[in-house]
Coordinates of C-alpha atoms in Angstrom, one line a residue:
Chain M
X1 CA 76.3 96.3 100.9
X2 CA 74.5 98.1 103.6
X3 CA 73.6 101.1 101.4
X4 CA 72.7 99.1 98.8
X5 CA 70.5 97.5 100.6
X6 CA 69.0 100.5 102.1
X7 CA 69.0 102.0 98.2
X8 CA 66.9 98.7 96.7
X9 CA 64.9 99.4 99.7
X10 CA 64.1 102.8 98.6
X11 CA 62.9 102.3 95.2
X12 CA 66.2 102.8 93.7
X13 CA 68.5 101.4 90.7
X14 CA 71.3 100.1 92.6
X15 CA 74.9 98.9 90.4
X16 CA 77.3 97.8 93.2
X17 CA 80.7 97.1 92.1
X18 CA 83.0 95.1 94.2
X19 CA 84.3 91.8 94.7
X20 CA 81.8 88.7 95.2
X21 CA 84.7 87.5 97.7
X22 CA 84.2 91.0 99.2
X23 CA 87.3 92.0 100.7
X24 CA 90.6 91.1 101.8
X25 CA 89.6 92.2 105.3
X26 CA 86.7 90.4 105.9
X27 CA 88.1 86.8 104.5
X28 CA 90.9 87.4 106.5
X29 CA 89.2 88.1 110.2
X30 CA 89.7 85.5 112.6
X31 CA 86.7 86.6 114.5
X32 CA 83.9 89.3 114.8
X33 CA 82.2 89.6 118.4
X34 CA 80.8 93.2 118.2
X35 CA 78.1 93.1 114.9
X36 CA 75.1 92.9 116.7
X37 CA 72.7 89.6 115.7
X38 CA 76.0 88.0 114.3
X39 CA 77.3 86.4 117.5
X40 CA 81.0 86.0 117.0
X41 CA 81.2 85.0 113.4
X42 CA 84.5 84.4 111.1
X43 CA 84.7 87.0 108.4
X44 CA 84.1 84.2 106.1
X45 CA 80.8 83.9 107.6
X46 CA 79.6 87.2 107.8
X47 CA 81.0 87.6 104.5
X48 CA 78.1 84.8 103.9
X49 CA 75.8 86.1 105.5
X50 CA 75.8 89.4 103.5
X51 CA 75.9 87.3 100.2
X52 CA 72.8 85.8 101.2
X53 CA 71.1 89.0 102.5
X54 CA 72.3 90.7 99.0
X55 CA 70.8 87.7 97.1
X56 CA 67.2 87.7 98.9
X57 CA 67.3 91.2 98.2
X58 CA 67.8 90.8 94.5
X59 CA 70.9 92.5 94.5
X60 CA 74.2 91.1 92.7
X61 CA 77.7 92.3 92.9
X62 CA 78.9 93.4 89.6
X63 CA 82.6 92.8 89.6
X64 CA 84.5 95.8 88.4
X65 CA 87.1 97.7 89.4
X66 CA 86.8 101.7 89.1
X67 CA 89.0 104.3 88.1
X68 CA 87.6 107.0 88.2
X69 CA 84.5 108.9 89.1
X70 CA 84.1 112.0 87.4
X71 CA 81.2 114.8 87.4
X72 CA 79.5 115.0 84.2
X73 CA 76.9 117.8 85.3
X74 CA 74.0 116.4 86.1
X75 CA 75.2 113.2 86.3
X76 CA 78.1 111.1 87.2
X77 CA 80.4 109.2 84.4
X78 CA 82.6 105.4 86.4
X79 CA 85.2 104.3 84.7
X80 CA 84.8 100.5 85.2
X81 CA 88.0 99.2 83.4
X82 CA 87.4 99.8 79.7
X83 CA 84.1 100.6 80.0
X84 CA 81.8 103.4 81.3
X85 CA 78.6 103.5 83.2
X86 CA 76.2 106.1 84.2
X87 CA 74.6 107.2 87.7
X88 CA 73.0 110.0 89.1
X89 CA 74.4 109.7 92.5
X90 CA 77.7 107.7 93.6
X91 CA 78.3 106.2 97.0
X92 CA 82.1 105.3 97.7
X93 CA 82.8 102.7 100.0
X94 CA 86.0 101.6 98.8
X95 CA 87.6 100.8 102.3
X96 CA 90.3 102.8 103.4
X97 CA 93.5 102.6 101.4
X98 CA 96.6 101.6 104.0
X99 CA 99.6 102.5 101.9
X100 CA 100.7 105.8 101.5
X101 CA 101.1 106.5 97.7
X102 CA 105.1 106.0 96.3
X103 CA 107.2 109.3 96.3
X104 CA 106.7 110.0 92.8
X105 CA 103.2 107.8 92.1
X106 CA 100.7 111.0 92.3
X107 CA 103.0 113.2 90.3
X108 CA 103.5 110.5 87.2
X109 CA 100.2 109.2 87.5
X110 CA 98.9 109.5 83.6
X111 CA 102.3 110.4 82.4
X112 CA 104.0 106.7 83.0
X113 CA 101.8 105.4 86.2
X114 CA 98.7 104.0 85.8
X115 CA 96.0 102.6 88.7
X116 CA 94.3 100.6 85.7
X117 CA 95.7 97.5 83.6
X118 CA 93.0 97.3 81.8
X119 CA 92.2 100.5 80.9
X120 CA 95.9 101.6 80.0
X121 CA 97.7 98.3 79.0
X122 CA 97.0 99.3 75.1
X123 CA 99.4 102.1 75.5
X124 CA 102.6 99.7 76.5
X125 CA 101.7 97.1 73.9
X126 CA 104.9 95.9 72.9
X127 CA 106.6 97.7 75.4
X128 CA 107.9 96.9 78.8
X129 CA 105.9 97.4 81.9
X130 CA 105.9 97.0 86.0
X131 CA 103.5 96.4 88.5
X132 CA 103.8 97.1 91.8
X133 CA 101.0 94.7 93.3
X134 CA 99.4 95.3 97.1
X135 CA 97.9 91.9 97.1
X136 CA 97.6 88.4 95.2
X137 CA 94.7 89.5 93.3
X138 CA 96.8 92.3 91.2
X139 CA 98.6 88.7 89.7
X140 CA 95.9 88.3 87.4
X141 CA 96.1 92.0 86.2
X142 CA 100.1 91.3 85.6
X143 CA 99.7 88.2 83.7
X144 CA 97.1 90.1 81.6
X145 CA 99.5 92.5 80.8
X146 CA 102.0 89.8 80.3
X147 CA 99.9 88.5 77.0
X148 CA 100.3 92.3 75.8
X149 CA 103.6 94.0 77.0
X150 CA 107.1 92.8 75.4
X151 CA 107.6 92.3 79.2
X152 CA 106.8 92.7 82.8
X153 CA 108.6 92.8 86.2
X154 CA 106.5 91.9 89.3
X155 CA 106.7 93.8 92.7
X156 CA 104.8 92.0 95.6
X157 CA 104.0 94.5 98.1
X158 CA 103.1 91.1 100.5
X159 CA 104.3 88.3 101.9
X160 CA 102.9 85.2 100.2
X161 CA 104.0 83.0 97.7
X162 CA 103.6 84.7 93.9
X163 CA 101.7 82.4 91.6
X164 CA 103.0 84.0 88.0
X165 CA 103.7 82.6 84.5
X166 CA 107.6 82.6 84.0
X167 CA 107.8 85.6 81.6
X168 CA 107.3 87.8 84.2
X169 CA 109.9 88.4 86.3
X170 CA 109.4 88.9 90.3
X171 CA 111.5 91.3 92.2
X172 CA 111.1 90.9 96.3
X173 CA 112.7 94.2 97.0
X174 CA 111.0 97.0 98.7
X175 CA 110.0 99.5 95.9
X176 CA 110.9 103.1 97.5
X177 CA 110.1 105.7 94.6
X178 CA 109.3 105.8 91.1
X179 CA 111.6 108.5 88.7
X180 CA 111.5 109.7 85.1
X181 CA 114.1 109.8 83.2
X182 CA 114.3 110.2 79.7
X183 CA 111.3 109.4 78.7
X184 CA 111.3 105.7 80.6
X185 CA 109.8 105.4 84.3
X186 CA 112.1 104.2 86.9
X187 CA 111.1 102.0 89.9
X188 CA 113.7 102.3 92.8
X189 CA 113.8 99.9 95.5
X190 CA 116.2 99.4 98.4
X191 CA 118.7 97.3 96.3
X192 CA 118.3 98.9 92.6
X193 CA 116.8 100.7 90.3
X194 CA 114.3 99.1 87.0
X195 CA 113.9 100.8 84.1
X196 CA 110.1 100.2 82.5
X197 CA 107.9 102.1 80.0
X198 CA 104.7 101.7 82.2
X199 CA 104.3 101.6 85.9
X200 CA 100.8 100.2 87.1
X201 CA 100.4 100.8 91.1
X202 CA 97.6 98.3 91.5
X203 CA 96.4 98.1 95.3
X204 CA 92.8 97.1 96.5
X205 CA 91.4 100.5 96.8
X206 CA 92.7 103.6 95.0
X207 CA 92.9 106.8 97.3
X208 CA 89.7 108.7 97.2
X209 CA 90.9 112.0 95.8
X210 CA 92.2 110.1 93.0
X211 CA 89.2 108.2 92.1
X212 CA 87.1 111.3 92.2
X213 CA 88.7 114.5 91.1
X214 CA 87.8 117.6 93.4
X215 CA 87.2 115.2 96.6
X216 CA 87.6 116.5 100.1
X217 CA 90.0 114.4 102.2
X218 CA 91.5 114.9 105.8
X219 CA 94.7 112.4 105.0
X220 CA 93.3 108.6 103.8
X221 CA 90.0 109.7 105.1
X222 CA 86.8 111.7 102.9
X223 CA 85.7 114.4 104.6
X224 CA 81.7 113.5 105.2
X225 CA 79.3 115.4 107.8
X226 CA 76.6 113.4 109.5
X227 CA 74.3 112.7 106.8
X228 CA 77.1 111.2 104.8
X229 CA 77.7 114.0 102.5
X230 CA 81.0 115.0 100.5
X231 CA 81.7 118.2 99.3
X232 CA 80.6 117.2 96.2
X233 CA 76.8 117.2 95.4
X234 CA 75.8 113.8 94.6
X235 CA 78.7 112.3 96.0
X236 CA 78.1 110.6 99.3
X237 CA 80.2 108.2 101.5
X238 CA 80.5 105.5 103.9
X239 CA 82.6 102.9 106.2
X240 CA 86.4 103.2 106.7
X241 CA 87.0 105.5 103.9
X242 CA 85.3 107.9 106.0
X243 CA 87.7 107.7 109.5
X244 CA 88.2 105.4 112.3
X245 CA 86.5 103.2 113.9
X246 CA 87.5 100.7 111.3
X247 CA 84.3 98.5 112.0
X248 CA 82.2 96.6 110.2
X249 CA 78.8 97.6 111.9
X250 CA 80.2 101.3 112.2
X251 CA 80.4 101.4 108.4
X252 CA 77.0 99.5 107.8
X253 CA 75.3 101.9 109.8
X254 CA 76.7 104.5 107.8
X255 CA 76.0 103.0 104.3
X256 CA 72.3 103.1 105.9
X257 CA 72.7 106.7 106.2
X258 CA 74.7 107.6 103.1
X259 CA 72.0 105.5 101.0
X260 CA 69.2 107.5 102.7
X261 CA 70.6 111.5 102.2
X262 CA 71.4 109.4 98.4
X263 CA 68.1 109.0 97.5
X264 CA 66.8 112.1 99.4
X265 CA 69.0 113.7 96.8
X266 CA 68.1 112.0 93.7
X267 CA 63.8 112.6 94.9
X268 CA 65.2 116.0 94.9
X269 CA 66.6 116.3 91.4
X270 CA 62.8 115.3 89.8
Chain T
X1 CA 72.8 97.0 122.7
X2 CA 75.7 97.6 119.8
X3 CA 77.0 100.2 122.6
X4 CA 77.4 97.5 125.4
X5 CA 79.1 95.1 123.0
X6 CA 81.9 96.8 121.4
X7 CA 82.0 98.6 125.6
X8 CA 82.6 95.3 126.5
X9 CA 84.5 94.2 123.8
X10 CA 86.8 96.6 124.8
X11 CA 87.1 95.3 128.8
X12 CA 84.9 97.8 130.2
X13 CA 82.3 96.9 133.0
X14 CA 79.2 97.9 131.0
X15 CA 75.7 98.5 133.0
X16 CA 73.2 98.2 130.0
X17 CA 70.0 99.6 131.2
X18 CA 66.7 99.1 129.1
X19 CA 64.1 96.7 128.9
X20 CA 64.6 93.2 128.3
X21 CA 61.7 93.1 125.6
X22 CA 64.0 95.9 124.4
X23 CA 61.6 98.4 122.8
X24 CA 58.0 98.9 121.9
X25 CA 59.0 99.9 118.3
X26 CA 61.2 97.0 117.6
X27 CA 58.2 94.8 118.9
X28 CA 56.0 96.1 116.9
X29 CA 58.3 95.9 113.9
X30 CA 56.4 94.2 111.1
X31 CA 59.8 93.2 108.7
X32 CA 62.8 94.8 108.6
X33 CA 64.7 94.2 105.2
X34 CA 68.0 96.3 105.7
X35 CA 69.6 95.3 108.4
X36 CA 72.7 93.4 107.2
X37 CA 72.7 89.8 107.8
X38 CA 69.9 89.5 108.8
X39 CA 67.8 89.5 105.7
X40 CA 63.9 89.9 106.2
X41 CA 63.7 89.6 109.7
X42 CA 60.3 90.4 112.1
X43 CA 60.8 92.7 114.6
X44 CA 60.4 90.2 117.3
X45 CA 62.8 87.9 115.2
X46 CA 65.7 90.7 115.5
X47 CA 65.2 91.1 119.3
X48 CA 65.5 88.0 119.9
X49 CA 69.1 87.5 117.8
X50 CA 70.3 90.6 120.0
X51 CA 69.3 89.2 123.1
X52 CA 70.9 86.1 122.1
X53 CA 74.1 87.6 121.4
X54 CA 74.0 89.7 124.4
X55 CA 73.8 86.4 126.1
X56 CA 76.7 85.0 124.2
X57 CA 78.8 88.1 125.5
X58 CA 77.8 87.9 129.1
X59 CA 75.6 90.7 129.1
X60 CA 72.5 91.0 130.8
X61 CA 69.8 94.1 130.3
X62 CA 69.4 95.7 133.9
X63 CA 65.3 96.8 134.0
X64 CA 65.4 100.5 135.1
X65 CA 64.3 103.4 134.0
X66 CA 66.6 106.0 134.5
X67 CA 65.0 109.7 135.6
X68 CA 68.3 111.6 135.5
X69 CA 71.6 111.8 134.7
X70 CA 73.9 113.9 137.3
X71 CA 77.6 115.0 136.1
X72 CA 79.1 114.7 139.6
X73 CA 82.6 116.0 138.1
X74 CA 84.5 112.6 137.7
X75 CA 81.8 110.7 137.4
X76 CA 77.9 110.7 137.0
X77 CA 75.1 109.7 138.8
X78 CA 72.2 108.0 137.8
X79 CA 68.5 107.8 139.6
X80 CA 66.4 104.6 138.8
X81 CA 63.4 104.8 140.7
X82 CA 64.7 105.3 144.3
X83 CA 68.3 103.6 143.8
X84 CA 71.3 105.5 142.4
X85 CA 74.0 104.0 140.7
X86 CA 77.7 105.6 139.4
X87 CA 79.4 105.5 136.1
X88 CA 82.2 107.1 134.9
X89 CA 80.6 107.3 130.8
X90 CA 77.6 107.3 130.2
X91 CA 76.0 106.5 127.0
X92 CA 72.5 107.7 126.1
X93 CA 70.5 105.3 123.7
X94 CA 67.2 105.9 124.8
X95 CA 66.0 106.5 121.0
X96 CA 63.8 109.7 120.1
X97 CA 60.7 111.2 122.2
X98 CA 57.7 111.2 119.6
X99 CA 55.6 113.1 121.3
X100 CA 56.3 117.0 122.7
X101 CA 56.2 118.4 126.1
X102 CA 52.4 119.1 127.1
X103 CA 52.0 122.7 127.9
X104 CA 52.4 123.4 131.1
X105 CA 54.8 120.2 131.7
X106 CA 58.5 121.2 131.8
X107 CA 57.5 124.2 134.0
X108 CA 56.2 122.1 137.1
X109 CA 58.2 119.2 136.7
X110 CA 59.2 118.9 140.3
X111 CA 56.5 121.1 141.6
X112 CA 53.6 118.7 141.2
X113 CA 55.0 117.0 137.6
X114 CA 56.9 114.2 138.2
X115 CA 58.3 111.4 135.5
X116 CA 58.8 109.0 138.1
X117 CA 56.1 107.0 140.0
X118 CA 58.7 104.6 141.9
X119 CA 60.7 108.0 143.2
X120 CA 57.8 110.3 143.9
X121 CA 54.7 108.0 145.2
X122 CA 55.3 108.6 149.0
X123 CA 55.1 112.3 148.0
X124 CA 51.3 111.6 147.6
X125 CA 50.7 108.5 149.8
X126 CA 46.8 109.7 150.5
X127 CA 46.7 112.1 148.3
X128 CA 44.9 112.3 144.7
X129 CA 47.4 111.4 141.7
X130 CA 46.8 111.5 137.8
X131 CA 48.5 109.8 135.4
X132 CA 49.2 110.9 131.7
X133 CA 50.6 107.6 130.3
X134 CA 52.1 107.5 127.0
X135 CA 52.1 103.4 126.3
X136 CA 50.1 100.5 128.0
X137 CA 53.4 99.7 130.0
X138 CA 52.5 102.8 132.0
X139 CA 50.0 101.3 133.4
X140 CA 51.9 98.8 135.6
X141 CA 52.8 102.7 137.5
X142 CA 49.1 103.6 137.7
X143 CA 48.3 100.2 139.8
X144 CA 51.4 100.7 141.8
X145 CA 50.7 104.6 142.5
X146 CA 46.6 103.4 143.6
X147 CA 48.1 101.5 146.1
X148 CA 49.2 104.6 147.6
X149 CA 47.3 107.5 146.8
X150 CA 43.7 108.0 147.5
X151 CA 43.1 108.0 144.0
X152 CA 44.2 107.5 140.6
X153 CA 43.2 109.0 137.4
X154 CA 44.6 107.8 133.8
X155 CA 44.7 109.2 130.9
X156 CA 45.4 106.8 128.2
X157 CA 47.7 108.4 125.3
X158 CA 47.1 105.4 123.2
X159 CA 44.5 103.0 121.2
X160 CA 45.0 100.1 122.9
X161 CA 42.2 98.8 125.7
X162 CA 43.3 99.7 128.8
X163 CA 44.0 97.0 131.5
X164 CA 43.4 98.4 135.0
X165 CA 41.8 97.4 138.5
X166 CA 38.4 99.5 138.6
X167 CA 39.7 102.1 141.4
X168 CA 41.9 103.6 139.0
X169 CA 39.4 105.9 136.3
X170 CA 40.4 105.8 133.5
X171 CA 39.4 109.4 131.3
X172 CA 40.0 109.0 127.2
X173 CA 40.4 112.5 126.4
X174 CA 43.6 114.4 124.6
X175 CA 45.3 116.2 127.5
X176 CA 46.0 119.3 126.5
X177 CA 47.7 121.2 129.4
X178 CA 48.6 121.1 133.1
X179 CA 48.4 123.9 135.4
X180 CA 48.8 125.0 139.2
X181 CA 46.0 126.5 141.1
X182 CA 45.9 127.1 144.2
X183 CA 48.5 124.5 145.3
X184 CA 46.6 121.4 143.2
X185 CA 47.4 120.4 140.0
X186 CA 45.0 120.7 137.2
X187 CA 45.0 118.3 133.9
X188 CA 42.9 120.1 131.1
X189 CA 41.6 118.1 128.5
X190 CA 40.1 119.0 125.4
X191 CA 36.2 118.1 127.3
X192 CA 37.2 119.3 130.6
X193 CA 39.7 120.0 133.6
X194 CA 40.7 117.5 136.0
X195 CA 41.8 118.6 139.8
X196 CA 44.6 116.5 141.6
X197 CA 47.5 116.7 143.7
X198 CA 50.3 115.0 141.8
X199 CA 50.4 114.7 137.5
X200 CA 53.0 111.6 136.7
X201 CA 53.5 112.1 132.9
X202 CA 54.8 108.4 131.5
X203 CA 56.6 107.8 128.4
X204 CA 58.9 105.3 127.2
X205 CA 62.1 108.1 127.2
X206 CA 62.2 111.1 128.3
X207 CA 63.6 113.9 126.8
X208 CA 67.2 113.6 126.8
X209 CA 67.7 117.7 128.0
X210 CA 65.6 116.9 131.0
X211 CA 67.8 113.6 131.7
X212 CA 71.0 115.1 131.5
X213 CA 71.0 118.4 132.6
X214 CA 72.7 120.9 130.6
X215 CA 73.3 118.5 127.7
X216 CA 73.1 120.3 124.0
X217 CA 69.8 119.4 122.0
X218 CA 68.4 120.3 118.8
X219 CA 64.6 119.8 118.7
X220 CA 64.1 116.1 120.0
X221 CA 67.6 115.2 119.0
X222 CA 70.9 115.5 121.0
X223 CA 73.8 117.5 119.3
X224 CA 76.6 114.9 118.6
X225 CA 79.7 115.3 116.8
X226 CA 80.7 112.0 113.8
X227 CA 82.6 110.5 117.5
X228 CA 79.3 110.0 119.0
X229 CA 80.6 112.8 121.5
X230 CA 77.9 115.3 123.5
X231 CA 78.8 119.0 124.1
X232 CA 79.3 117.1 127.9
X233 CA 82.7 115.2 128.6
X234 CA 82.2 111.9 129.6
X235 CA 78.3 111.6 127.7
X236 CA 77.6 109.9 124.6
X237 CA 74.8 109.6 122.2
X238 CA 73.6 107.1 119.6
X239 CA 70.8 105.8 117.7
X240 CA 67.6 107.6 117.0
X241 CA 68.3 110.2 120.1
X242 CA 70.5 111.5 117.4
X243 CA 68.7 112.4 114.8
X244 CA 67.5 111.1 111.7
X245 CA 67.4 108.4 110.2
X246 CA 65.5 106.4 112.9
X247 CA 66.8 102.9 111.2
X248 CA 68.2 100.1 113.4
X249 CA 71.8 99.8 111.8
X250 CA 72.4 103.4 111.9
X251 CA 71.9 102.9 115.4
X252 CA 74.3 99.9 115.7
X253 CA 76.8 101.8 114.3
X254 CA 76.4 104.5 116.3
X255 CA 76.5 102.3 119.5
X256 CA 79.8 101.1 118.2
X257 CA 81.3 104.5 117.4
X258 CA 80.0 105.7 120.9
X259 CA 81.5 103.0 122.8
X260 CA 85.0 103.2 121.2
X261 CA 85.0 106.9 122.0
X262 CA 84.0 106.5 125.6
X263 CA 86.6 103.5 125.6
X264 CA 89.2 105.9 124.8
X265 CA 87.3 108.5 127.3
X266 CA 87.7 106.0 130.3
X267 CA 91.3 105.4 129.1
X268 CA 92.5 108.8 129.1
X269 CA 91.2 109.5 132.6
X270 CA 93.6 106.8 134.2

């Protein structure tokens, strides 16, 4: 939100993609003492306080979820669920992702494991299919897939109550791997195995070497330098994703900075 | 401000030294739309939620201006005015010199060029002082040094009228130099040359290499690393001091990056 702001400021077109509710993190802070002019707030009011700055601003949160970033040349090409949009210069601030991927998730990812229901649930259609789901949100992807797969198990990777039609099944066991075997995908857990046609890993954030092929990354974290930059031209960072602190007005200050070098970098492409 | 927040968020006994109308920039703010949260804010408007939520947190702004920064090897000393105080971190903040070093200035600093009035006015009780004053807050230093030198001249580096009692003369010309002759002090000016014992040259920072010794610059800026480290253990920077962008969350989020790293300094010297 910070480098949007700094980026509207700046003269330029701004699509933010997120969550109006923002995320999981913020909703969920008791309190925040340290983000200076916001004397200990609740993350649900800071969270309201950054709607409101966003809407004075003339800014809106397009809700979308992206799979992928990829480098088109002189531009950039999101995958935004089933859909694609355009943009000369990205700026990830995704959060940082806390799970390490499943043994087996990067390998079968595209051949069997997905990050995307929406983009990929039209290749299971009739078939069966899995989700291993990091937070109550992913429910809605799993009942999507629900109205299009002959069926669907349900892995919460979290503690509260599941809210889920009956036709999907929920398995609490702790998923430890997913396998190939004969053409089907296998999802392991401590006390079995379940054999699917589609896995779809479905967390808040996907890592940031997945989302954008060719990115630099020192474990969870994007490499950036001072002025925010990746290694890849055009492609700038900001907040967790980029290391610790994991603070709120550590990573505003940096979408400031990441939103400045990005339009120093699009002035420069004229 | 950020800085002594998150420093004291984290149980450290935080000295904040500034100025309680913080700075003349932020003052003379006219809106500031980027700064998350607080959407659209004056200048004056943004001060004043800092200071509030300094209040909140128990901190109060300690008026000083510090002339120098000593590493005494496990811990540092710092002059304001005539007292000294310790610390075992220190964190610079002191946003970015504008203006260069006037020929002549760095060489005799010490030897007839001093920063300080309150430390080096009994070096000239009687004698002839001039003083090159770089904001109308200098001039509080140019009644205080005419109380104890024979006489005062000031040299406004500024528009504003200038405020003074009629035994300090006041010259509005663009210094250009200072140089030694014959154990007095000249100020050159682009009309004419000015003879005196003692040159107090008065800005709102100073430059950070001449604060610290020995501390790593580039240009105006200090060399920090993305902790918010110096090239010196033990010394911080953040905000403008830094480098580019000079924009007020940057700088918050700088101060909180700084903090949590000398946090962790303090901690690992137990």
């Amino acid at each position: 939100m910070s480098a949007a702001l700094t980026a509207a400021n700046r003269n330029k077109t701004v699509l933010l993609l997120g969550s109006r509710d923002m995320s999981e993190k913020i909703v969920k802070a008791h309190e925040i003492r340290n983000y200076p002019g916001l004397p200990a707030v609740k993350g649900t009011e800071m969270a309201e306080a950054f709607r409101n700055h966003l809407e004075k601003a003339g800014i809106t949160i397009t809700e979308g979820r992206v799979g992928a970033v990829y480098a088109m040349g002189d531009y950039f090409a999101l995958q935004i669920g089933e859909e694609m949009r355009e943009a000369k210069a990205v700026i990830l601030a995704t959060g940082v992702v806390n799970a390490n991927p499943l043994p087996g998730e990067k390998e079968l990812l595209g051949r069997g494991v997905s990050y995307c229901a929406t983009c990929d649930a039209p290749l299971y259609r009739g078939k069966s299919a899995a989700v291993i789901g990091y937070s109550p949100r992913e429910e809605a992807e799993a009942v999507f897939l629900s109205e299009v797969c002959s069926d669907v198990t349900y892995f919460p990777v979290y503690r509260e109550e599941t809210n889920l039609p009956e036709k999907v099944q929920v398995i609490r066991e702790k998923v430890t791997g997913i396998v190939q075997e004969g053409g089907k995908r296998i999802v392991r857990t401590e006390n079995g195995e379940y054999r699917t046609d589609g896995v779809f890993v479905l967390r808040e954030a996907v890592a940031p070497d997945n989302l954008v092929p060719g990115l630099e990354t020192e474990g969870a974290h994007v490499k950036v330098n001072r002025k925010m930059e990746t290694n890849l031209p055009g492609v700038f960072a900001a907040g967790d994703l980029t290391g610790l602190p994991y603070q709120y007005v550590k990573a505003a200050g940096e979408g400031n900075v990441a939103a400045i070098s990005a339009a120093q970098y699009l002035d420069q492409l004229r």
